[in-house]
Coordinates of C-alpha atoms in Angstrom, one line a residue:
Chain A
M16 CA -16.6 61.3 3.2
K17 CA -19.3 58.7 3.7
T18 CA -20.4 57.1 0.5
N19 CA -23.7 55.4 0.2
D20 CA -23.0 51.7 -0.6
L21 CA -26.5 50.5 -0.3
I22 CA -26.4 48.7 -3.7
L23 CA -23.2 47.0 -2.8
Q24 CA -24.5 45.8 0.5
T25 CA -27.8 44.6 -0.9
V26 CA -26.1 42.7 -3.7
T27 CA -23.7 41.1 -1.2
K28 CA -26.6 39.9 0.9
V29 CA -27.9 37.9 -2.1
A30 CA -24.5 36.9 -3.6
S31 CA -22.6 35.7 -0.5
P32 CA -25.0 32.8 0.4
V33 CA -24.9 31.7 -3.3
I34 CA -21.2 31.7 -3.2
F35 CA -21.1 29.8 0.0
L36 CA -23.6 27.1 -1.4
F37 CA -21.4 26.9 -4.5
S38 CA -18.3 26.4 -2.3
I39 CA -20.1 23.5 -0.5
Y40 CA -21.2 22.0 -3.9
I41 CA -17.7 22.2 -5.2
F42 CA -16.3 20.7 -2.0
F43 CA -18.6 17.6 -2.1
G44 CA -18.2 17.2 -5.9
G45 CA -14.4 16.9 -5.6
H46 CA -14.3 13.2 -5.9
Y47 CA -16.0 12.8 -9.2
S48 CA -15.7 16.1 -10.9
P49 CA -13.3 19.1 -10.8
G50 CA -13.2 20.7 -7.4
G51 CA -12.3 19.6 -3.8
G52 CA -11.2 21.1 -0.6
F53 CA -8.8 23.6 -1.9
V54 CA -11.0 25.4 -4.4
G55 CA -14.0 25.0 -2.1
G56 CA -12.0 26.7 0.7
L57 CA -11.0 29.5 -1.6
L58 CA -14.5 30.1 -2.7
A59 CA -15.8 30.2 0.9
S60 CA -13.1 32.6 2.0
G61 CA -14.1 34.6 -1.3
A62 CA -17.5 35.0 0.1
I63 CA -16.2 36.2 3.5
V64 CA -13.9 38.8 1.6
L65 CA -17.0 40.0 -0.3
L66 CA -18.6 40.6 3.1
L67 CA -15.4 42.4 4.3
L68 CA -15.4 44.6 1.1
S69 CA -19.1 45.8 1.6
Y70 CA -19.0 46.1 5.4
D71 CA -16.1 46.7 7.7
I72 CA -13.9 44.3 9.7
K73 CA -15.8 44.8 13.0
T74 CA -19.2 44.1 11.5
V75 CA -17.9 40.9 9.8
A76 CA -16.2 39.9 13.1
N77 CA -19.7 40.3 14.8
I78 CA -21.4 38.1 12.2
L79 CA -18.7 35.5 12.1
P80 CA -17.1 35.5 15.6
I81 CA -14.3 33.1 14.6
D82 CA -10.6 32.9 15.4
Y83 CA -9.2 31.8 12.1
K84 CA -5.9 30.7 13.4
L85 CA -7.9 28.1 15.4
V86 CA -9.6 27.1 12.1
V87 CA -6.3 26.3 10.6
A88 CA -5.4 24.2 13.7
I89 CA -8.7 22.3 13.6
G90 CA -8.4 21.7 9.9
L91 CA -4.8 20.4 10.3
L92 CA -6.0 18.2 13.2
I93 CA -8.8 16.7 11.2
A94 CA -6.5 15.9 8.2
A95 CA -3.7 14.5 10.5
L96 CA -6.1 12.4 12.5
T97 CA -7.7 11.0 9.4
G98 CA -4.3 9.7 8.4
T99 CA -3.5 8.5 11.9
G100 CA -6.7 6.6 12.1
A101 CA -5.2 4.1 9.8
L102 CA -2.7 3.2 12.5
V103 CA -5.5 2.0 14.7
F104 CA -6.6 -0.5 12.1
D105 CA -3.0 -1.6 11.7
A106 CA -2.8 -0.3 8.1
P107 CA -0.1 2.0 6.7
F108 CA -0.5 5.7 7.6
M109 CA -3.1 7.5 5.4
T110 CA -4.8 4.4 4.2
H111 CA -8.4 5.4 3.5
A112 CA -11.5 3.3 3.6
Y113 CA -15.0 3.6 2.0
Q114 CA -18.4 1.9 2.3
Y115 CA -21.7 2.1 0.6
F116 CA -24.7 3.2 2.8
D117 CA -28.4 3.5 2.1
L118 CA -29.1 7.0 3.5
P119 CA -32.6 8.2 4.1
I120 CA -33.0 11.1 1.6
I121 CA -29.9 10.8 -0.7
G122 CA -30.2 7.1 -1.2
H123 CA -27.5 4.7 -2.1
T124 CA -24.2 6.7 -1.4
S125 CA -20.6 5.8 -0.8
L126 CA -19.0 7.5 2.1
H127 CA -15.2 7.8 1.9
T128 CA -12.7 8.8 4.6
A129 CA -10.9 11.0 2.0
V130 CA -13.8 13.4 2.5
L131 CA -12.6 14.0 6.1
F132 CA -9.1 14.7 4.9
D133 CA -10.6 17.1 2.4
L134 CA -12.6 18.8 5.1
G135 CA -9.3 19.4 6.9
V136 CA -7.9 20.9 3.7
Y137 CA -11.0 23.1 3.4
L138 CA -10.8 24.4 6.9
V139 CA -7.0 25.1 6.6
V140 CA -7.5 27.1 3.3
I141 CA -10.3 29.2 4.8
G142 CA -8.3 29.8 8.0
V143 CA -5.0 30.7 6.2
T144 CA -6.7 33.0 3.7
M145 CA -8.8 34.8 6.2
T146 CA -5.8 35.1 8.7
I147 CA -3.7 36.7 6.0
I148 CA -6.5 39.1 4.9
Q149 CA -7.5 40.1 8.4
T150 CA -4.0 40.6 9.6
I151 CA -3.0 42.8 6.7
G152 CA -6.4 44.7 6.9
E153 CA -6.0 45.4 10.6
S154 CA -2.4 46.5 10.7
E155 CA -1.7 50.2 10.5
Chain B
M2 CA 3.2 -3.0 9.8
N3 CA 6.1 -0.6 9.4
N4 CA 4.3 2.5 10.6
I5 CA 7.2 3.3 12.9
V6 CA 9.0 4.7 9.8
F7 CA 6.4 7.4 9.7
L8 CA 6.3 8.2 13.4
P9 CA 9.3 10.6 13.5
V10 CA 7.3 12.7 11.1
L11 CA 3.9 12.3 12.6
L12 CA 4.7 12.9 16.2
P13 CA 6.1 16.4 15.9
F14 CA 3.4 17.2 13.4
L15 CA 0.6 16.3 15.9
T16 CA 2.5 18.1 18.6
G17 CA 2.8 21.2 16.5
I18 CA -0.9 21.2 15.7
I19 CA -2.0 20.7 19.3
L20 CA 0.3 23.5 20.5
I21 CA -1.4 26.0 18.2
F22 CA -4.6 25.8 20.3
F23 CA -3.1 27.3 23.4
S24 CA -0.3 29.5 22.1
K25 CA -0.4 31.9 25.0
K26 CA 0.0 29.3 27.7
I27 CA 3.7 29.1 27.8
K28 CA 4.1 26.6 30.6
A29 CA 2.0 24.0 28.9
Q30 CA 3.7 24.7 25.6
R31 CA 7.1 24.0 27.1
I32 CA 6.0 20.7 28.9
L33 CA 4.2 19.4 25.9
S34 CA 7.0 20.1 23.4
L35 CA 9.5 18.6 25.8
L36 CA 7.5 15.4 26.3
S37 CA 7.2 15.1 22.5
V38 CA 10.9 15.4 21.8
I39 CA 11.7 12.9 24.6
L40 CA 9.1 10.5 22.9
G41 CA 10.8 11.3 19.6
I42 CA 14.1 10.1 20.9
V43 CA 12.6 6.9 22.1
I44 CA 11.0 6.3 18.8
S45 CA 14.2 7.0 16.8
I46 CA 16.2 4.6 19.0
V47 CA 13.6 1.9 18.3
L48 CA 13.8 2.7 14.7
V49 CA 17.6 2.4 14.6
R50 CA 17.5 -0.8 16.5
N51 CA 14.8 -2.3 14.1
V52 CA 16.7 -1.2 11.0
H53 CA 19.9 -2.7 12.5
H54 CA 18.2 -6.1 13.0
Q55 CA 15.9 -6.3 10.0
G56 CA 17.6 -4.2 7.3
I57 CA 15.9 -1.4 5.5
M58 CA 12.3 -0.7 6.4
A59 CA 9.9 0.7 3.8
L60 CA 6.4 2.0 4.5
E61 CA 4.1 2.2 1.6
V62 CA 1.9 5.2 2.6
S63 CA -1.8 4.8 1.9
S64 CA -1.2 1.0 1.0
W65 CA -0.4 1.8 -2.5
E66 CA 2.4 -0.3 -3.9
A67 CA 5.9 1.1 -4.2
P68 CA 6.4 2.8 -7.5
F69 CA 2.9 4.2 -7.5
G70 CA 2.5 5.4 -4.0
I71 CA 4.8 7.5 -1.7
A72 CA 7.2 5.3 0.1
M73 CA 8.9 6.3 3.4
V74 CA 12.2 4.4 3.6
A75 CA 14.3 4.1 6.7
D76 CA 17.8 2.8 6.0
M77 CA 20.5 3.1 8.5
L78 CA 21.8 6.5 7.3
S79 CA 18.2 8.0 7.5
S80 CA 17.6 6.5 10.9
L81 CA 20.9 7.6 12.4
L82 CA 20.3 11.1 11.2
V83 CA 16.8 11.1 12.6
L84 CA 18.2 9.9 15.9
T85 CA 20.8 12.7 15.9
T86 CA 18.3 15.3 15.0
S87 CA 16.1 14.4 18.0
M88 CA 19.1 14.5 20.4
V89 CA 20.1 17.9 19.1
G90 CA 16.4 19.0 19.1
I91 CA 16.0 18.1 22.8
A92 CA 19.1 20.1 23.7
I93 CA 18.2 23.2 21.8
L94 CA 14.6 23.0 23.1
V95 CA 15.7 23.1 26.7
Y96 CA 18.1 25.9 25.9
S97 CA 15.2 27.8 24.3
F98 CA 13.2 27.7 27.5
Y99 CA 15.7 30.0 29.3
S100 CA 16.8 32.1 26.5
I101 CA 14.3 32.7 23.7
G102 CA 12.1 35.2 25.6
I103 CA 8.5 35.4 26.4
E104 CA 7.6 37.6 23.4
R105 CA 8.8 35.0 20.9
E106 CA 7.3 32.1 22.9
K107 CA 3.9 33.6 22.7
F108 CA 4.0 34.0 19.0
F109 CA 4.1 30.3 18.0
Y110 CA 7.8 29.6 18.6
Y111 CA 7.2 26.0 19.8
P112 CA 4.7 24.9 17.2
V113 CA 7.1 26.2 14.5
F114 CA 10.0 24.5 16.1
Q115 CA 8.0 21.2 15.9
F116 CA 7.2 21.9 12.2
L117 CA 10.9 22.4 11.5
L118 CA 11.5 18.9 12.9
V119 CA 8.6 17.5 10.8
G120 CA 10.4 18.9 7.7
I121 CA 13.9 17.7 8.7
N122 CA 12.8 14.2 9.7
G123 CA 10.6 13.9 6.6
A124 CA 13.4 14.9 4.3
F125 CA 15.6 12.3 5.9
L126 CA 13.0 9.5 5.7
T127 CA 11.3 9.9 2.3
G128 CA 11.8 7.7 -0.6
D129 CA 10.2 9.9 -3.3
I130 CA 11.8 12.7 -4.9
F131 CA 8.8 15.1 -5.0
N132 CA 8.0 14.3 -1.5
L133 CA 11.5 15.4 -0.7
F134 CA 10.7 18.7 -2.2
V135 CA 7.7 19.0 -0.1
F136 CA 9.4 18.2 3.1
F137 CA 12.2 20.7 2.1
E138 CA 9.5 23.4 1.8
V139 CA 8.0 22.4 5.1
M140 CA 11.5 22.8 6.7
L141 CA 12.2 26.1 4.8
M142 CA 8.8 27.6 5.7
A143 CA 9.4 26.9 9.4
S144 CA 12.9 28.3 9.1
Y145 CA 11.6 31.5 7.5
V146 CA 9.4 32.0 10.5
L147 CA 12.0 31.2 13.0
L148 CA 14.4 33.5 11.2
V149 CA 12.1 36.5 11.3
L150 CA 10.3 35.9 14.5
G151 CA 11.0 38.9 16.8
G152 CA 11.1 41.4 13.9
T153 CA 14.3 43.3 14.6
K154 CA 15.7 45.3 11.8
P155 CA 18.7 43.0 10.9
Q156 CA 16.4 39.9 11.1
L157 CA 14.1 41.6 8.5
R158 CA 16.9 42.4 6.2
E159 CA 18.5 39.0 6.3
S160 CA 15.2 37.0 6.0
L161 CA 14.5 38.8 2.8
K162 CA 17.8 37.6 1.3
Y163 CA 17.3 34.1 2.8
I164 CA 13.8 33.8 1.4
L165 CA 14.8 35.2 -2.0
V166 CA 17.6 32.6 -2.3
N167 CA 15.5 29.7 -1.1
V168 CA 12.6 30.6 -3.4
I169 CA 14.9 30.6 -6.4
S170 CA 16.5 27.3 -5.4
S171 CA 13.1 25.8 -4.7
A172 CA 11.9 26.8 -8.2
L173 CA 15.1 25.3 -9.6
F174 CA 14.2 22.0 -7.6
V175 CA 10.8 21.8 -9.2
I176 CA 12.2 22.3 -12.7
T177 CA 14.9 19.7 -12.1
V178 CA 12.4 17.2 -10.9
A179 CA 10.3 18.0 -14.0
Y180 CA 13.1 17.3 -16.3
L181 CA 13.9 14.1 -14.4
Y182 CA 10.3 13.1 -14.6
S183 CA 10.0 13.7 -18.3
V184 CA 13.1 11.5 -18.9
V185 CA 12.5 8.6 -16.5
G186 CA 8.7 8.9 -16.0
T187 CA 8.7 8.1 -12.3
L188 CA 9.2 9.8 -8.9
N189 CA 10.0 7.0 -6.7
M190 CA 13.7 7.1 -6.0
A191 CA 14.2 3.3 -6.2
D192 CA 12.3 3.1 -9.4
I193 CA 14.2 6.2 -10.8
S194 CA 17.5 4.4 -10.0
R195 CA 16.5 1.3 -11.6
R196 CA 15.4 3.2 -14.8
I197 CA 18.6 5.2 -15.0
A198 CA 20.6 2.0 -14.6
E199 CA 18.7 0.5 -17.5
A200 CA 19.4 3.4 -19.6
G201 CA 23.1 3.6 -18.5
Q202 CA 22.9 7.4 -17.6
P203 CA 22.9 9.2 -21.0
G204 CA 24.0 12.8 -21.2
I205 CA 20.7 14.4 -20.1
I206 CA 20.7 12.5 -16.9
T207 CA 24.2 13.9 -16.1
V208 CA 22.8 17.4 -16.8
I209 CA 20.0 16.7 -14.3
A210 CA 22.6 15.4 -11.8
V211 CA 24.5 18.6 -12.0
S212 CA 21.2 20.6 -11.7
F213 CA 20.5 18.6 -8.4
L214 CA 24.0 19.5 -7.3
I215 CA 23.2 23.2 -7.8
V216 CA 19.9 22.9 -6.0
F217 CA 21.1 20.9 -3.0
G218 CA 24.4 23.0 -3.0
L219 CA 22.3 26.2 -2.5
K220 CA 20.5 24.5 0.4
G221 CA 23.7 23.0 1.8
A222 CA 26.0 26.0 1.1
I223 CA 28.7 24.6 -1.2
F224 CA 31.4 26.8 -2.6
P225 CA 30.0 29.3 -5.1
L226 CA 26.5 29.0 -3.6
F227 CA 27.3 29.6 0.1
Y228 CA 27.1 33.5 0.0
W229 CA 23.7 33.7 1.7
L230 CA 24.6 31.7 4.8
P231 CA 27.0 33.9 6.9
G232 CA 24.6 36.8 6.9
S233 CA 21.4 34.9 7.4
Y234 CA 22.8 32.7 10.2
Y235 CA 24.1 35.7 12.1
V236 CA 20.9 37.5 13.0
P237 CA 18.4 35.1 14.7
P238 CA 18.6 34.3 18.4
I239 CA 21.1 31.6 19.5
P240 CA 18.9 28.5 19.8
V241 CA 17.6 29.2 16.4
I242 CA 21.1 29.6 14.9
A243 CA 22.1 26.3 16.6
L244 CA 19.1 24.6 15.0
F245 CA 19.9 26.0 11.6
G246 CA 23.6 25.6 11.7
A247 CA 23.5 22.1 13.0
L248 CA 20.6 20.7 10.8
L249 CA 19.5 22.7 7.7
T250 CA 22.7 22.5 5.7
K251 CA 23.0 18.7 6.6
V252 CA 19.7 18.1 4.9
G253 CA 21.1 19.5 1.7
L254 CA 24.2 17.3 2.1
Y255 CA 22.1 14.3 2.9
S256 CA 20.2 14.8 -0.3
I257 CA 23.4 15.1 -2.3
M258 CA 24.6 11.9 -0.7
R259 CA 21.3 10.1 -1.4
T260 CA 21.0 11.2 -5.1
Y261 CA 24.7 10.8 -5.9
T262 CA 24.9 7.3 -4.5
L263 CA 21.5 5.9 -5.3
L264 CA 20.5 7.7 -8.6
F265 CA 23.6 9.1 -10.4
Y266 CA 26.4 6.9 -10.0
H267 CA 27.2 5.8 -13.5
D268 CA 29.2 8.7 -14.8
Q269 CA 31.3 9.4 -11.7
G270 CA 34.3 10.8 -13.7
Y271 CA 32.1 13.9 -14.4
T272 CA 29.5 14.3 -11.6
H273 CA 31.6 13.1 -8.6
E274 CA 34.7 14.8 -9.9
L275 CA 32.8 18.1 -10.1
L276 CA 31.5 17.6 -6.4
G277 CA 35.1 17.0 -5.4
I278 CA 36.4 20.1 -7.2
L279 CA 33.7 22.2 -5.5
A280 CA 34.3 20.7 -2.1
I281 CA 37.9 21.9 -1.8
P282 CA 37.3 25.6 -2.4
T283 CA 34.3 25.3 0.0
I284 CA 36.8 24.2 2.8
I285 CA 39.2 27.0 1.8
V286 CA 36.6 29.7 1.9
G287 CA 35.3 28.5 5.2
V288 CA 38.8 28.4 6.5
I289 CA 39.5 32.0 5.4
G290 CA 36.3 33.1 7.1
A291 CA 36.9 31.3 10.3
V292 CA 40.4 32.5 10.7
G293 CA 39.7 36.0 9.6
Y294 CA 36.8 37.1 11.8
W295 CA 37.0 38.2 15.5
D296 CA 33.3 37.7 16.1
L297 CA 32.2 34.6 18.0
K298 CA 29.2 33.8 15.8
K299 CA 31.0 34.4 12.6
I300 CA 33.8 32.0 13.4
I301 CA 31.5 29.2 14.2
I302 CA 29.3 30.0 11.2
Y303 CA 32.3 29.8 8.9
N304 CA 33.2 26.4 10.6
I305 CA 29.9 25.2 9.2
V306 CA 31.1 25.9 5.7
I307 CA 34.3 24.0 6.3
A308 CA 32.3 21.0 7.5
V309 CA 30.1 21.2 4.5
G310 CA 33.1 21.0 2.3
V311 CA 34.6 18.1 4.2
I312 CA 31.5 16.0 4.0
A313 CA 30.9 16.9 0.3
F314 CA 34.5 15.8 -0.4
G315 CA 33.8 12.4 1.3
I316 CA 30.8 12.0 -0.9
S317 CA 32.7 12.7 -4.0
L318 CA 35.3 9.9 -3.2
M319 CA 32.6 7.2 -3.6
N320 CA 34.6 4.5 -2.0
E321 CA 33.7 2.7 1.2
Q322 CA 36.1 4.6 3.6
G323 CA 35.2 8.0 2.1
L324 CA 31.4 7.5 2.5
S325 CA 31.6 6.0 6.0
G326 CA 34.0 8.8 7.0
S327 CA 31.4 11.3 5.6
I328 CA 28.5 9.7 7.5
F329 CA 30.6 9.6 10.8
Y330 CA 31.7 13.2 10.2
M331 CA 28.1 14.4 9.5
I332 CA 26.7 13.0 12.8
H333 CA 29.6 14.4 14.7
D334 CA 29.3 17.7 13.1
I335 CA 25.5 18.1 13.8
I336 CA 26.2 17.3 17.5
I337 CA 29.3 19.5 17.9
K338 CA 28.0 22.5 15.9
A339 CA 24.9 22.6 18.0
A340 CA 27.0 22.4 21.2
L341 CA 29.3 25.1 20.0
F342 CA 26.6 27.5 19.2
L343 CA 25.0 26.9 22.5
L344 CA 28.3 27.5 24.3
I345 CA 29.1 30.8 22.6
G346 CA 25.4 31.7 23.3
V347 CA 26.3 31.4 27.0
M348 CA 29.4 33.4 26.5
I349 CA 27.4 36.1 24.8
K350 CA 24.9 36.1 27.5
I351 CA 27.5 36.5 30.2
T352 CA 29.5 39.2 28.4
G353 CA 26.7 41.0 26.4
T354 CA 28.9 41.1 23.3
S355 CA 30.0 38.8 20.5
N356 CA 33.1 40.7 19.8
L357 CA 36.0 38.6 20.8
R358 CA 38.3 41.6 21.3
E359 CA 36.1 42.8 24.2
I360 CA 36.1 39.5 26.0
S361 CA 38.8 38.2 28.2
G362 CA 39.4 36.3 31.4
L363 CA 36.2 34.3 31.5
L364 CA 38.1 31.2 32.8
N365 CA 38.3 32.8 36.3
S366 CA 34.7 33.2 36.8
Y367 CA 33.3 30.3 34.7
P368 CA 35.8 27.3 34.7
F369 CA 33.2 24.8 33.8
L370 CA 32.1 26.8 30.7
G371 CA 35.7 27.2 29.8
W372 CA 36.7 23.6 29.9
T373 CA 33.5 22.4 28.3
F374 CA 34.3 24.9 25.4
F375 CA 37.9 23.5 25.3
I376 CA 36.8 19.9 24.9
A377 CA 34.2 21.0 22.2
A378 CA 37.0 22.9 20.4
L379 CA 39.3 19.8 20.5
S380 CA 36.5 17.6 19.3
L381 CA 35.7 20.0 16.4
A382 CA 39.3 19.9 15.3
G383 CA 39.5 16.1 15.5
I384 CA 41.9 15.3 18.4
P385 CA 42.0 11.6 18.9
P386 CA 39.9 10.7 21.9
F387 CA 37.0 12.9 20.7
S388 CA 34.5 12.5 18.0
G389 CA 35.8 14.5 15.1
F390 CA 38.8 12.1 14.9
T391 CA 37.4 8.9 13.5
G392 CA 35.3 10.5 10.8
K393 CA 38.3 12.5 9.5
L394 CA 40.6 9.5 9.7
L395 CA 38.3 7.4 7.6
L396 CA 37.9 10.3 5.1
L397 CA 41.7 10.8 4.9
R398 CA 42.2 7.1 4.2
G399 CA 39.5 7.3 1.6
A400 CA 41.2 10.1 0.0
V401 CA 44.5 8.2 -0.1
S402 CA 42.9 5.1 -1.6
G403 CA 41.1 7.3 -4.1
G404 CA 44.4 9.0 -5.0
E405 CA 43.0 12.5 -4.1
Y406 CA 46.1 14.0 -2.6
V407 CA 45.1 17.6 -2.9
G408 CA 42.0 17.0 -1.0
F409 CA 44.0 15.0 1.6
A410 CA 46.3 17.9 2.2
V411 CA 43.5 20.5 2.3
I412 CA 41.5 18.6 4.9
L413 CA 44.5 18.2 7.1
L414 CA 45.5 21.8 6.9
S415 CA 41.8 22.8 7.5
S416 CA 41.7 20.8 10.7
L417 CA 44.8 22.8 11.9
M418 CA 43.0 26.0 10.9
M419 CA 39.8 25.0 12.5
L420 CA 41.7 24.3 15.7
Y421 CA 43.3 27.7 15.4
S422 CA 40.0 29.5 14.9
V423 CA 38.3 28.0 18.0
M424 CA 41.4 28.2 20.1
K425 CA 41.5 31.8 19.2
I426 CA 38.1 32.0 21.1
F427 CA 39.5 30.0 24.0
I428 CA 42.8 31.8 24.4
N429 CA 41.5 35.3 23.8
G430 CA 38.1 34.8 25.6
F431 CA 38.9 32.6 28.5
W432 CA 42.6 33.3 29.4
G433 CA 44.2 36.6 30.4
P434 CA 43.3 39.0 33.0
P435 CA 39.5 40.0 33.1
S436 CA 38.9 42.9 30.8
P437 CA 40.0 46.2 32.3
S438 CA 36.9 48.0 31.2
R439 CA 34.8 46.2 33.8
P440 CA 35.5 46.8 37.5
R441 CA 34.0 43.5 38.7
P442 CA 34.1 41.3 35.6
Y443 CA 31.2 39.1 34.8
A444 CA 30.4 38.4 38.4
D445 CA 27.1 40.2 38.1
A446 CA 25.7 37.9 35.5
D447 CA 22.8 35.8 36.5
R448 CA 24.6 32.5 37.7
V449 CA 21.5 30.4 37.9
L450 CA 20.6 31.3 34.4
V451 CA 24.0 30.6 33.2
K452 CA 24.0 27.1 34.8
R453 CA 20.7 26.3 33.1
L454 CA 21.9 27.5 29.8
L455 CA 25.1 25.5 30.2
F456 CA 23.3 22.2 31.0
P457 CA 22.0 21.3 27.5
A458 CA 25.3 22.5 25.9
A459 CA 27.4 20.3 28.3
L460 CA 24.9 17.4 27.6
L461 CA 25.7 17.6 23.9
V462 CA 29.5 17.8 24.5
A463 CA 29.0 14.7 26.6
V464 CA 27.2 12.8 23.8
S465 CA 29.9 13.9 21.5
I466 CA 32.6 12.5 23.8
V467 CA 30.7 9.2 24.1
Y468 CA 30.3 9.2 20.3
G469 CA 34.1 9.6 19.9
V470 CA 35.3 7.2 22.7
A471 CA 32.7 4.5 21.7
A472 CA 33.6 4.7 18.0
E473 CA 34.1 1.0 18.0
A474 CA 30.6 0.3 19.2
V475 CA 29.1 3.0 16.7
Y476 CA 31.0 1.6 13.7
P477 CA 28.8 -1.4 12.9
F478 CA 25.9 1.1 12.4
I479 CA 27.9 3.3 10.2
S480 CA 29.2 0.5 8.1
Q481 CA 25.7 -0.8 7.6
A482 CA 24.7 2.7 6.4
T483 CA 27.7 2.7 4.0
E484 CA 26.9 -0.7 2.8
T485 CA 23.5 0.5 1.6
L486 CA 25.0 3.6 0.0
M487 CA 27.6 1.5 -1.9
Q488 CA 25.2 -1.1 -3.2
P489 CA 22.0 0.7 -4.4
D490 CA 20.4 -2.7 -5.1
I491 CA 19.8 -3.3 -1.4
Y492 CA 17.7 -0.1 -1.3
I493 CA 15.9 -0.8 -4.5
N494 CA 15.0 -4.4 -3.5
A495 CA 13.8 -3.3 -0.2
V496 CA 11.5 -0.6 -1.6
L497 CA 10.2 -2.4 -4.8
K498 CA 10.1 -5.8 -3.0
E499 CA 11.5 -7.9 -5.8

């Protein structure tokens, strides 16, 4: 039986970009307010799961042609290299650094290498969640 | 900067990550992981040398000062264990090349192998009790994957049990750390030790010490908590069993050694006596299993349990000879257990069975395998020129000076039974006429493959011989490790920089 899920799909089209934006907001707010890489990553994969619920696996794979196992590896690599970078500057592993910059639109901002580490966490969380869900979804 | 302390963890971690990117290109996977473990051995040799010359090295990760950040601490015990781990790792990796099979290799065998090394090395090197938990989990997650990889029916059954046991023990670990934190208010091991010493170990700390014994006893298979081990270690392929049998239980024992010498040493009449009381039945149970079974894998698996008991007994003595005997024996046991598992792996490969009653007369066709196994067997039992001897001798002397005559007798008798159990393999498997059921016994096995499989095992046996013969040269390192364990102040001052 083919049900008509027009309403679900339309709502998804509106809702998923909002969830993605919220995930990015949470990710960048992590240093000063509750949030960070872990929740941000979960929210982003929540948006993808919503897409999976309203469409099927093939369609979503067409929209986002990503191998999530590689996302995990890239995330791990970013996080590990952020820590390893300290070795180059003859500091103990995982020593972070920050600096204030005057950026064109945002203005006076501090940029911290911990964000790079968090980006790694963000990608790993998305990769792991989506690998689990897709693997379970595809297996017969 | 002391960043070298972290390199034994970082190197396999980066290698493992990079290996994920091309999981289907097996040749590149093999070459890269081999290069990584070779580099690992170089790093750990440098680490041992540095610790030998400069004393304990502590790295304050992230540049946060000691009790507030995570400290990675390399004392002599940790660095020797890291060195042993990388030596065993290289042999098992080479063995895996020829025996693990293309199906497993394509599904992330080598990355997970590297992540297991991350967990083990991290657990040996950390100076923070919660970080120890995290590295335990890294190690256990990797071991779950290695145990279930391949997906045969017995593997699925046993990994269910293994995961269940370890999830429970990990939960217990977290609860125990929570208790400890609520009492002392710190997680850095040196700082915990200092605060326990200030409070003089009240009753609640002794309760926590016993909880830690239960947690690490579950991981390290001490007497009433060993029940999961024989089944779980029986099912995975040989290189994985060798990796587990040689290293995983030793991490539990190392943790007992670390906590019982650094943190909970004020009420030895209770905690250490309890450890001693549990160690003796561990040895006895192991002996019963090792003598009772007629299965190659089971015999060696129960020999792990015996060794766990012997090492735990050495820790419970808490005198210099007992501890140095324990350390000596632990390193010997890591090497020789890996070698024995690899050797019986070759035997199983040739004969196609692990039932000892169906094997006989291997010595005719494979003399080198036979005599290598013979030397490994003698070394396991502790016959003088080989490596098992010195450790046990020190342990026995420690037992005498501690007045533990029951333990003394049990260890001596257990050596006899260990010798019997492995000689049973040698006599029944290698001597005698080739089994009558086969017309041309074992000649049809792939000789090139057998030679390749035998090479890493023989290498480990050679290392073990050198370790035994050159005990005089090794001893300064062991006694340096013992000195740190006997005097926690050395460790505390090195970490907290007072």
